[in-house]
Coordinates of C-alpha atoms and ligand atoms in Angstrom, one line a residue:
M1 CA 25.4 -111.9 6.7
A2 CA 23.5 -114.6 4.6
S3 CA 22.2 -116.1 7.7
T4 CA 20.3 -113.2 8.0
Y5 CA 18.3 -113.5 3.9
G6 CA 15.9 -116.0 4.2
A7 CA 14.3 -118.0 2.2
A8 CA 12.2 -117.7 -1.2
Q9 CA 13.7 -117.8 -4.3
V10 CA 11.1 -116.6 -6.7
L11 CA 8.6 -113.3 -4.6
V12 CA 5.5 -112.4 -6.0
A13 CA 4.5 -108.8 -4.9
S14 CA 0.5 -107.5 -5.8
N15 CA -1.6 -105.5 -3.7
R16 CA -4.3 -107.7 -4.4
G17 CA -3.3 -112.1 -3.1
P18 CA -4.6 -115.5 -4.5
V19 CA -6.7 -116.0 -1.2
S20 CA -9.5 -113.4 0.8
Y21 CA -10.8 -113.7 4.0
A22 CA -14.2 -113.9 6.2
V23 CA -15.3 -113.4 9.5
G24 CA -18.9 -115.7 9.6
E25 CA -20.5 -115.3 12.8
D26 CA -20.0 -118.1 15.1
G27 CA -16.0 -116.4 14.2
S28 CA -14.4 -118.7 12.2
L29 CA -12.9 -117.8 8.9
N30 CA -13.2 -118.4 5.7
A31 CA -11.0 -118.9 3.0
K32 CA -11.9 -117.8 -1.0
R33 CA -8.6 -117.9 -4.0
G34 CA -9.3 -116.4 -6.5
G35 CA -7.5 -117.4 -10.0
G36 CA -6.4 -115.2 -12.6
G37 CA -3.1 -114.6 -14.4
L38 CA -0.6 -114.8 -11.6
V39 CA -2.9 -117.4 -10.4
S40 CA -1.8 -120.3 -13.2
G41 CA 1.0 -118.2 -14.0
L42 CA 3.0 -119.1 -9.7
S43 CA 0.9 -122.8 -9.4
A44 CA 3.5 -123.5 -13.1
I45 CA 5.8 -123.3 -11.6
G46 CA 5.3 -126.3 -8.9
S47 CA 5.5 -125.8 -4.6
D48 CA 9.4 -126.9 -4.3
A49 CA 10.2 -123.6 -5.6
D50 CA 10.2 -122.0 -2.9
A51 CA 7.5 -119.2 -3.7
L52 CA 6.1 -116.6 -2.3
W53 CA 3.3 -114.8 -2.5
V54 CA 3.3 -111.2 -0.6
C55 CA 0.3 -109.4 -1.0
S56 CA -1.2 -106.8 1.1
A57 CA -4.0 -107.3 4.1
L58 CA -7.8 -106.0 2.1
S59 CA -10.6 -106.5 5.0
D60 CA -11.3 -107.2 8.3
G61 CA -10.9 -110.5 7.2
D62 CA -8.2 -110.4 6.5
R63 CA -6.5 -108.5 8.9
E64 CA -8.2 -110.9 11.6
A65 CA -6.3 -114.0 9.4
V66 CA -2.4 -112.6 9.6
R67 CA -3.3 -110.9 13.4
R68 CA -4.5 -115.1 14.7
G69 CA -1.8 -116.0 12.3
V70 CA -4.4 -118.0 10.1
G71 CA -2.6 -117.9 6.3
E72 CA -2.1 -120.4 3.4
D73 CA 1.1 -122.2 2.3
G74 CA 3.1 -119.4 -0.5
V75 CA 1.4 -116.2 1.1
R76 CA 2.3 -113.3 3.2
M77 CA -0.4 -111.0 3.6
L78 CA 0.8 -107.5 5.3
D79 CA -1.1 -106.2 8.2
I80 CA -0.7 -101.7 7.1
P81 CA -3.1 -100.4 8.8
A82 CA -6.6 -99.9 7.3
D83 CA -6.1 -95.6 6.4
V84 CA -2.8 -96.3 5.4
H85 CA -4.2 -98.8 3.0
A86 CA -7.4 -96.8 1.9
D87 CA -5.4 -94.1 1.1
A88 CA -2.3 -95.7 -1.0
Y89 CA -4.6 -97.9 -2.8
N90 CA -8.1 -95.3 -3.3
G91 CA -6.2 -92.0 -2.8
I92 CA -3.8 -93.0 -4.5
A93 CA -3.5 -96.0 -6.4
N94 CA -7.3 -96.3 -8.2
S95 CA -7.9 -92.5 -7.9
V96 CA -4.1 -90.8 -9.3
L97 CA -2.0 -93.5 -10.9
W98 CA -5.1 -96.3 -13.0
F99 CA -6.4 -92.0 -13.8
V100 CA -2.9 -91.1 -15.9
H101 CA -3.0 -94.2 -16.8
H102 CA -5.8 -94.3 -17.5
M103 CA -6.3 -90.3 -18.8
I104 CA -9.6 -90.5 -18.2
Y105 CA -9.6 -87.1 -15.9
Q106 CA -12.7 -83.9 -16.6
T107 CA -9.5 -82.3 -16.2
P108 CA -11.6 -78.8 -17.0
L109 CA -12.0 -79.8 -12.7
E110 CA -8.9 -82.6 -11.5
P111 CA -6.3 -83.8 -11.0
V112 CA -6.1 -81.6 -8.2
F113 CA -3.2 -82.2 -6.6
D114 CA -3.7 -80.4 -2.5
A115 CA -2.5 -80.2 0.3
E116 CA -3.9 -84.1 0.3
F117 CA -2.7 -85.7 -1.6
R118 CA 0.1 -85.0 -0.9
R119 CA -1.1 -86.6 2.8
Q120 CA -2.5 -89.5 0.8
W121 CA 1.2 -89.9 -1.0
A122 CA 3.0 -90.0 2.4
S123 CA 0.6 -93.2 2.7
Y124 CA 1.1 -95.1 -0.5
E125 CA 5.1 -93.8 -0.1
T126 CA 4.2 -96.2 3.7
Y127 CA 2.3 -99.4 1.9
N128 CA 5.6 -98.7 -0.3
R129 CA 7.9 -99.5 1.8
A130 CA 6.3 -102.2 3.3
F131 CA 6.5 -103.7 0.5
A132 CA 9.9 -103.1 0.3
E133 CA 11.3 -104.1 3.7
A134 CA 9.1 -107.5 4.1
L135 CA 10.5 -108.5 0.3
A136 CA 14.1 -108.2 1.5
E137 CA 13.3 -110.1 4.9
E138 CA 11.8 -112.9 2.9
A139 CA 14.2 -113.1 -0.3
A140 CA 16.7 -115.5 -0.6
Q141 CA 20.4 -114.3 -2.1
G142 CA 19.7 -113.9 -6.0
A143 CA 16.6 -114.2 -5.9
A144 CA 13.7 -112.5 -8.0
V145 CA 11.1 -111.4 -7.4
V146 CA 8.7 -109.7 -9.3
V147 CA 6.0 -107.3 -8.5
Q148 CA 3.3 -105.8 -9.8
D149 CA 1.5 -102.9 -11.1
Y150 CA 0.4 -99.0 -10.5
H151 CA 0.0 -100.0 -6.9
L152 CA 3.8 -100.6 -5.7
T153 CA 5.9 -97.9 -8.7
L154 CA 8.1 -97.5 -5.4
V155 CA 9.0 -101.2 -4.4
P156 CA 11.5 -101.6 -7.2
G157 CA 14.0 -98.9 -6.1
M158 CA 13.2 -99.6 -2.4
L159 CA 13.9 -103.5 -2.7
R160 CA 17.3 -102.4 -4.4
A161 CA 18.3 -100.2 -1.5
L162 CA 17.8 -103.2 0.9
R163 CA 18.8 -105.6 -0.9
P164 CA 21.0 -105.3 -4.2
D165 CA 21.4 -109.3 -4.7
L166 CA 18.1 -109.5 -6.2
R167 CA 16.8 -110.0 -9.5
I168 CA 14.0 -107.3 -9.3
G169 CA 11.0 -107.1 -11.8
H170 CA 8.5 -104.9 -12.9
F171 CA 5.3 -105.9 -14.4
S172 CA 2.2 -103.6 -15.1
H173 CA -0.9 -104.6 -16.3
T174 CA -2.1 -101.9 -17.1
P175 CA -1.3 -98.9 -20.0
W176 CA 1.0 -96.5 -19.4
A177 CA 0.6 -92.1 -20.3
P178 CA 1.8 -90.9 -22.6
P179 CA 4.5 -88.5 -21.3
E180 CA 2.3 -85.2 -22.1
Y181 CA -0.1 -86.9 -19.4
F182 CA 2.1 -88.4 -17.2
R183 CA 3.7 -84.8 -16.6
M184 CA 0.1 -83.8 -15.2
L185 CA 1.3 -85.2 -12.7
P186 CA 3.6 -83.2 -10.6
D187 CA 7.4 -83.7 -11.3
D188 CA 9.2 -84.6 -7.7
V189 CA 5.5 -86.7 -7.8
A190 CA 6.2 -88.2 -11.1
G191 CA 10.4 -88.4 -11.4
Q192 CA 9.8 -90.8 -7.9
V193 CA 7.7 -92.9 -9.6
L194 CA 9.2 -93.8 -12.3
R195 CA 12.5 -93.9 -10.6
G196 CA 11.6 -96.3 -8.3
M197 CA 9.8 -97.5 -11.7
L198 CA 14.2 -97.7 -12.8
G199 CA 15.2 -99.8 -9.2
A200 CA 14.8 -103.0 -11.2
D201 CA 16.8 -104.8 -14.2
R202 CA 13.4 -105.2 -15.9
L203 CA 9.6 -104.9 -16.6
G204 CA 6.6 -105.9 -18.0
F205 CA 5.2 -104.7 -20.1
L206 CA 1.3 -105.8 -21.5
T207 CA 1.6 -104.0 -25.4
Q208 CA 4.4 -102.5 -26.7
R209 CA 2.8 -99.4 -27.3
W210 CA 2.6 -99.0 -23.0
A211 CA 6.3 -100.1 -23.7
D212 CA 6.8 -97.0 -26.0
A213 CA 5.3 -94.8 -23.7
F214 CA 6.9 -95.6 -20.6
T215 CA 11.0 -95.6 -21.8
A216 CA 9.4 -92.0 -24.0
C217 CA 7.8 -90.2 -20.2
A218 CA 12.0 -91.9 -18.3
E219 CA 13.5 -90.4 -21.9
Q220 CA 12.5 -87.0 -20.8
F221 CA 11.9 -87.2 -16.6
A222 CA 14.1 -89.4 -15.7
G223 CA 17.7 -88.8 -18.0
G224 CA 16.6 -92.1 -19.5
L225 CA 16.2 -96.5 -18.8
G226 CA 19.4 -96.2 -17.3
G227 CA 20.2 -100.4 -16.7
T228 CA 17.0 -100.9 -16.4
R229 CA 16.1 -103.5 -19.4
I230 CA 12.3 -103.8 -20.7
G231 CA 10.1 -106.4 -22.7
V232 CA 6.9 -106.9 -23.9
H233 CA 4.7 -110.5 -22.5
G234 CA 1.3 -110.1 -24.1
L235 CA -0.8 -112.8 -21.1
G236 CA -3.5 -115.0 -23.2
A237 CA -6.9 -116.0 -22.1
D238 CA -6.9 -120.2 -20.3
A239 CA -8.3 -121.8 -22.8
D240 CA -7.5 -125.2 -21.3
F241 CA -9.3 -123.7 -17.6
L242 CA -11.9 -121.5 -19.2
R243 CA -12.9 -124.4 -22.1
K244 CA -14.3 -127.1 -19.5
R245 CA -14.9 -124.8 -16.4
S246 CA -17.6 -123.7 -18.9
H247 CA -18.8 -127.6 -19.6
E248 CA -19.6 -127.7 -15.7
Q249 CA -23.6 -127.9 -15.1
D250 CA -23.0 -124.8 -13.2
V251 CA -22.7 -122.9 -16.1
E252 CA -24.9 -125.0 -18.3
E253 CA -27.7 -124.5 -16.0
R254 CA -26.7 -120.0 -16.3
M255 CA -27.6 -121.0 -19.6
A256 CA -30.4 -122.0 -20.0
A257 CA -32.0 -119.3 -17.7
L258 CA -30.4 -116.8 -19.6
R259 CA -31.7 -117.8 -22.5
E260 CA -34.7 -118.0 -21.3
E261 CA -34.6 -114.0 -20.5
I262 CA -33.2 -113.5 -24.5
G263 CA -36.1 -114.6 -25.6
E264 CA -36.4 -118.0 -28.8
G265 CA -34.4 -117.2 -31.3
R266 CA -33.0 -113.6 -30.7
R267 CA -29.4 -112.4 -31.5
T268 CA -27.9 -111.8 -28.9
I269 CA -24.4 -108.4 -27.9
V270 CA -22.5 -109.4 -25.0
R271 CA -20.5 -107.6 -22.7
V272 CA -18.7 -108.5 -19.2
D273 CA -16.5 -105.8 -17.7
R274 CA -15.7 -104.8 -14.2
T275 CA -17.9 -101.1 -13.6
E276 CA -14.9 -99.9 -14.5
L277 CA -14.3 -96.0 -15.6
S278 CA -11.7 -96.9 -19.0
K279 CA -14.3 -99.7 -19.9
N280 CA -16.6 -97.6 -21.8
I281 CA -20.1 -99.0 -20.9
V282 CA -22.0 -96.4 -21.0
R283 CA -20.9 -95.3 -24.8
G284 CA -21.5 -98.1 -25.3
L285 CA -25.2 -98.9 -25.4
L286 CA -25.5 -95.0 -26.4
A287 CA -24.3 -97.1 -29.0
Y288 CA -26.9 -100.5 -28.6
R289 CA -29.5 -97.1 -28.7
R290 CA -28.3 -95.2 -32.0
L291 CA -28.4 -99.3 -32.6
L292 CA -32.1 -100.0 -32.6
Q293 CA -32.8 -96.4 -34.4
T294 CA -31.6 -96.8 -37.2
H295 CA -31.5 -100.2 -37.5
A296 CA -35.2 -100.5 -37.2
E297 CA -34.9 -104.1 -38.1
W298 CA -32.8 -106.0 -35.5
R299 CA -36.6 -104.3 -32.5
E300 CA -37.5 -107.3 -30.9
R301 CA -34.5 -109.0 -31.6
V302 CA -31.2 -108.5 -30.0
V303 CA -30.4 -108.0 -27.3
H304 CA -28.2 -106.8 -25.3
V305 CA -26.5 -108.9 -22.5
A306 CA -24.3 -106.1 -20.3
F307 CA -23.2 -107.8 -17.0
A308 CA -21.2 -105.0 -15.0
Y309 CA -19.8 -106.1 -11.3
P310 CA -19.3 -103.9 -8.5
S311 CA -15.7 -102.5 -8.5
R312 CA -13.4 -100.8 -6.0
Q313 CA -17.5 -99.1 -5.0
D314 CA -15.2 -97.0 -1.6
L315 CA -14.9 -94.7 -5.0
A316 CA -17.9 -92.3 -4.7
V317 CA -17.1 -91.8 -9.1
Y318 CA -17.2 -95.5 -9.2
R319 CA -20.6 -95.8 -7.5
E320 CA -22.2 -93.2 -9.4
Y321 CA -20.9 -93.7 -12.4
T322 CA -22.6 -98.0 -12.4
A323 CA -25.7 -95.8 -11.4
E324 CA -25.4 -94.0 -14.9
V325 CA -25.1 -97.3 -16.0
R326 CA -27.9 -98.4 -14.4
R327 CA -30.1 -95.2 -15.1
V328 CA -29.3 -95.6 -19.1
A329 CA -30.0 -99.8 -19.6
E330 CA -33.4 -98.4 -17.9
E331 CA -33.7 -95.5 -20.3
I332 CA -33.2 -97.7 -23.0
N333 CA -35.4 -100.5 -21.8
A334 CA -38.3 -97.6 -21.8
E335 CA -38.0 -96.5 -24.6
F336 CA -37.7 -99.4 -26.7
G337 CA -38.7 -102.4 -24.7
T338 CA -42.9 -104.4 -25.9
P339 CA -44.5 -107.5 -23.2
G340 CA -42.5 -109.8 -24.9
W341 CA -39.0 -108.1 -25.5
T342 CA -36.0 -106.7 -23.2
P343 CA -33.5 -105.1 -25.2
V344 CA -30.8 -104.5 -22.3
V345 CA -30.4 -107.8 -20.2
L346 CA -28.9 -105.2 -17.4
N347 CA -26.6 -107.7 -13.9
L348 CA -25.3 -105.9 -11.4
K349 CA -23.8 -109.1 -9.6
D350 CA -20.5 -111.3 -9.6
D351 CA -21.0 -114.4 -11.1
F352 CA -18.5 -116.2 -12.7
A353 CA -20.1 -119.5 -14.3
R354 CA -23.4 -117.0 -15.3
S355 CA -20.6 -114.9 -17.5
L356 CA -19.1 -117.7 -19.1
A357 CA -22.6 -118.9 -19.9
A358 CA -22.6 -115.4 -22.0
Y359 CA -19.2 -115.6 -23.9
R360 CA -20.6 -119.8 -25.1
L361 CA -24.0 -117.9 -26.6
A362 CA -22.7 -114.6 -27.0
D363 CA -23.6 -113.4 -31.2
V364 CA -21.4 -110.5 -30.3
A365 CA -18.7 -109.5 -28.0
L366 CA -18.8 -105.9 -27.3
V367 CA -14.9 -104.7 -25.8
N368 CA -15.4 -101.2 -25.9
P369 CA -12.3 -99.4 -24.1
I370 CA -11.6 -95.5 -23.3
R371 CA -8.2 -97.5 -22.4
D372 CA -6.9 -100.8 -21.6
G373 CA -4.0 -103.0 -20.2
M374 CA -5.1 -106.2 -22.6
N375 CA -8.5 -107.4 -22.2
L376 CA -9.0 -110.3 -21.6
V377 CA -12.4 -110.3 -22.7
A378 CA -11.9 -110.2 -26.3
K379 CA -9.6 -113.2 -26.1
E380 CA -12.0 -115.4 -23.7
V381 CA -15.2 -115.0 -25.5
P382 CA -13.5 -116.2 -28.7
V383 CA -12.4 -119.1 -26.6
V384 CA -15.4 -120.5 -25.5
S385 CA -18.1 -119.0 -27.7
D386 CA -20.1 -122.1 -29.5
A387 CA -21.0 -121.3 -31.9
G388 CA -18.7 -118.5 -33.1
C389 CA -19.2 -115.3 -32.0
A390 CA -18.0 -111.4 -33.4
L391 CA -15.8 -109.2 -31.5
V392 CA -16.6 -105.6 -31.6
L393 CA -13.2 -104.3 -30.1
S394 CA -12.0 -100.3 -29.1
R395 CA -8.6 -99.4 -31.0
E396 CA -7.7 -98.1 -27.5
A397 CA -7.1 -102.2 -25.5
G398 CA -4.2 -103.3 -25.2
A399 CA -6.5 -106.7 -27.1
F400 CA -6.5 -104.5 -30.2
E401 CA -1.9 -105.7 -31.1
E402 CA -3.0 -108.6 -31.6
L403 CA -7.0 -109.1 -32.1
A404 CA -7.0 -106.5 -34.8
E405 CA -7.1 -108.0 -37.6
D406 CA -10.4 -109.9 -37.5
A407 CA -12.0 -108.3 -35.3
I408 CA -14.6 -105.2 -35.8
T409 CA -13.0 -102.3 -34.7
V410 CA -14.2 -99.1 -32.9
N411 CA -12.6 -95.9 -31.9
P412 CA -14.4 -95.8 -28.0
Y413 CA -16.3 -92.0 -28.4
D414 CA -17.8 -92.9 -31.9
I415 CA -21.8 -94.2 -30.7
T416 CA -22.0 -93.7 -34.1
G417 CA -18.8 -95.2 -35.0
T418 CA -19.2 -98.5 -32.6
A419 CA -23.4 -98.3 -33.5
T420 CA -21.9 -99.3 -37.3
A421 CA -19.8 -101.7 -36.1
L422 CA -22.8 -103.8 -34.1
H423 CA -24.6 -104.4 -37.2
E424 CA -21.8 -105.2 -38.6
A425 CA -21.5 -107.3 -36.1
L426 CA -24.9 -109.2 -36.4
S427 CA -24.7 -109.5 -40.0
M428 CA -21.8 -110.9 -39.7
R429 CA -22.4 -114.8 -41.0
P430 CA -22.4 -117.4 -39.4
E431 CA -19.6 -119.5 -40.9
E432 CA -17.8 -116.2 -41.3
R433 CA -18.3 -115.3 -38.5
A434 CA -17.4 -118.8 -37.0
E435 CA -13.5 -118.8 -38.8
R436 CA -12.6 -115.4 -37.4
S437 CA -13.7 -116.0 -34.4
K438 CA -11.4 -119.2 -34.8
R439 CA -8.7 -116.7 -35.9
L440 CA -8.8 -115.2 -32.8
A441 CA -9.4 -117.8 -29.6
A442 CA -5.4 -119.0 -31.6
A443 CA -3.9 -115.2 -31.7
A444 CA -5.7 -115.0 -27.7
T445 CA -4.3 -118.8 -26.8
A446 CA -0.6 -117.7 -28.2
L447 CA 0.5 -117.0 -24.7
P448 CA -0.9 -118.8 -21.8
P449 CA -0.4 -117.7 -18.0
A450 CA 1.7 -119.8 -17.0
Q451 CA 3.9 -119.5 -20.0
W452 CA 3.6 -115.5 -19.7
F453 CA 5.5 -116.0 -16.2
L454 CA 8.2 -118.0 -16.9
D455 CA 8.9 -116.0 -19.7
Q456 CA 9.3 -113.6 -17.2
L457 CA 11.3 -115.4 -14.9
D458 CA 13.7 -116.5 -17.3
A459 CA 14.0 -113.5 -18.8
L460 CA 14.7 -112.3 -14.9
R461 CA 17.9 -114.1 -14.5
G462 CA 19.0 -113.9 -17.4
Ligands
LIG1 O1 -5.4 -104.0 -14.7 C1 -5.0 -103.8 -13.7 C2 -5.7 -104.4 -11.9 O2 -4.7 -104.4 -11.3 C3 -6.3 -105.8 -12.3 O3 -4.4 -106.4 -11.9 C4 -7.1 -106.7 -11.6 O4 -8.0 -107.4 -12.9 C5 -7.7 -104.9 -11.9 O5 -6.4 -104.1 -11.7 C6 -9.1 -105.1 -10.6 O6 -8.9 -104.1 -9.8 P1 -8.8 -104.2 -7.8 O7 -8.1 -105.2 -7.3 O8 -8.5 -102.6 -7.6 O9 -10.2 -105.3 -8.0

């Protein structure tokens, strides 16, 4: 029996993997490595630990790489048919489960759980099964498997049935919906999601609030947690990496360019996000407009640097949201701009070095999501900031649990309140700003990614 087991002792499963491929004009494959908490977490266990990352091919380049047998050590990409993946990722994970957990449906008209939803749900099951089967094949006897996120809620239960010997964990990077919102899902689907998750030995969440919401759903709709344990691991910023990376030459160059764009002696309100519905970028712009209306003294003296990077552009609602962000920014510039002052500097193209440059020179960071699992930007800015930065933070971000004390906190729906908070943040004395920023950075780095990952592994094995 044991001979049919794989060799991996530690396995991670996630939709998006640590590497992606693009086919060049000459037909060659170019690999691009990604960053993030999981990448540094996994590197902490060392290269001799027989670790394997199972992920999905996401692009034509990725699929081509799988077909040509091109790959990186320690990574297995699954060539799930493109249409199945699209139904599971765009249709279910991002248009249903993401909307439920972030509570962002416009409920008079949506959701609509019809035959099309049922068809996509069948793809989500197929996609989860492909992961469960690959993990069952690759895992050594008694290995630890950590499954990531709402894309893969059914995997723990499916894998448990295939390989009862494994230690199975699941970690949610999103919020979890409270029972009264979660029950919007059709009963059988809600039951499948909960039973799938409860197939794990241990479930990890970013904050106590999301862990409690899951427990409440399990109690109300699945008869309780059974033997499944719950843990909270508040992923922190990677201080060593960020401090080093933010002082490299390309960041310095972008700082010089940004300074020029902003103009001599002006304050900056910085935001950096994916253009994501839950990030509340439009209300952030409305609050800034309100600030310029009610506090005319800031006109010409402040610039809102808003970086909103493309995300999930296969979904019409994300494309429309991006267009709305652009429209409102242009409206503000048309209303208040002068020949020497552009009130909003909006950039929709992803550039990590430029994000770090903005972090370094931010006077104020605006982080106002409607609802957010953690929000790492709130943690990264104080770590990188040169002179200290005031943080305007939504009470609906997971980071609120750790950062509220030294942030200026807001109700993300309250435009007037957010405008007042921006004024307060801009007016904060430099010494106070520096002190608060220091404490924010300490809280933000309390659990670096490597430790975050090792803690979960220890808890799963223990
Ligand atoms: O917050 C959940 C999450 O899956 C993160 O882990 C990730 O940074 C983000 O969403 C990006 O999502 P996508 O893979 O759809 O771009």
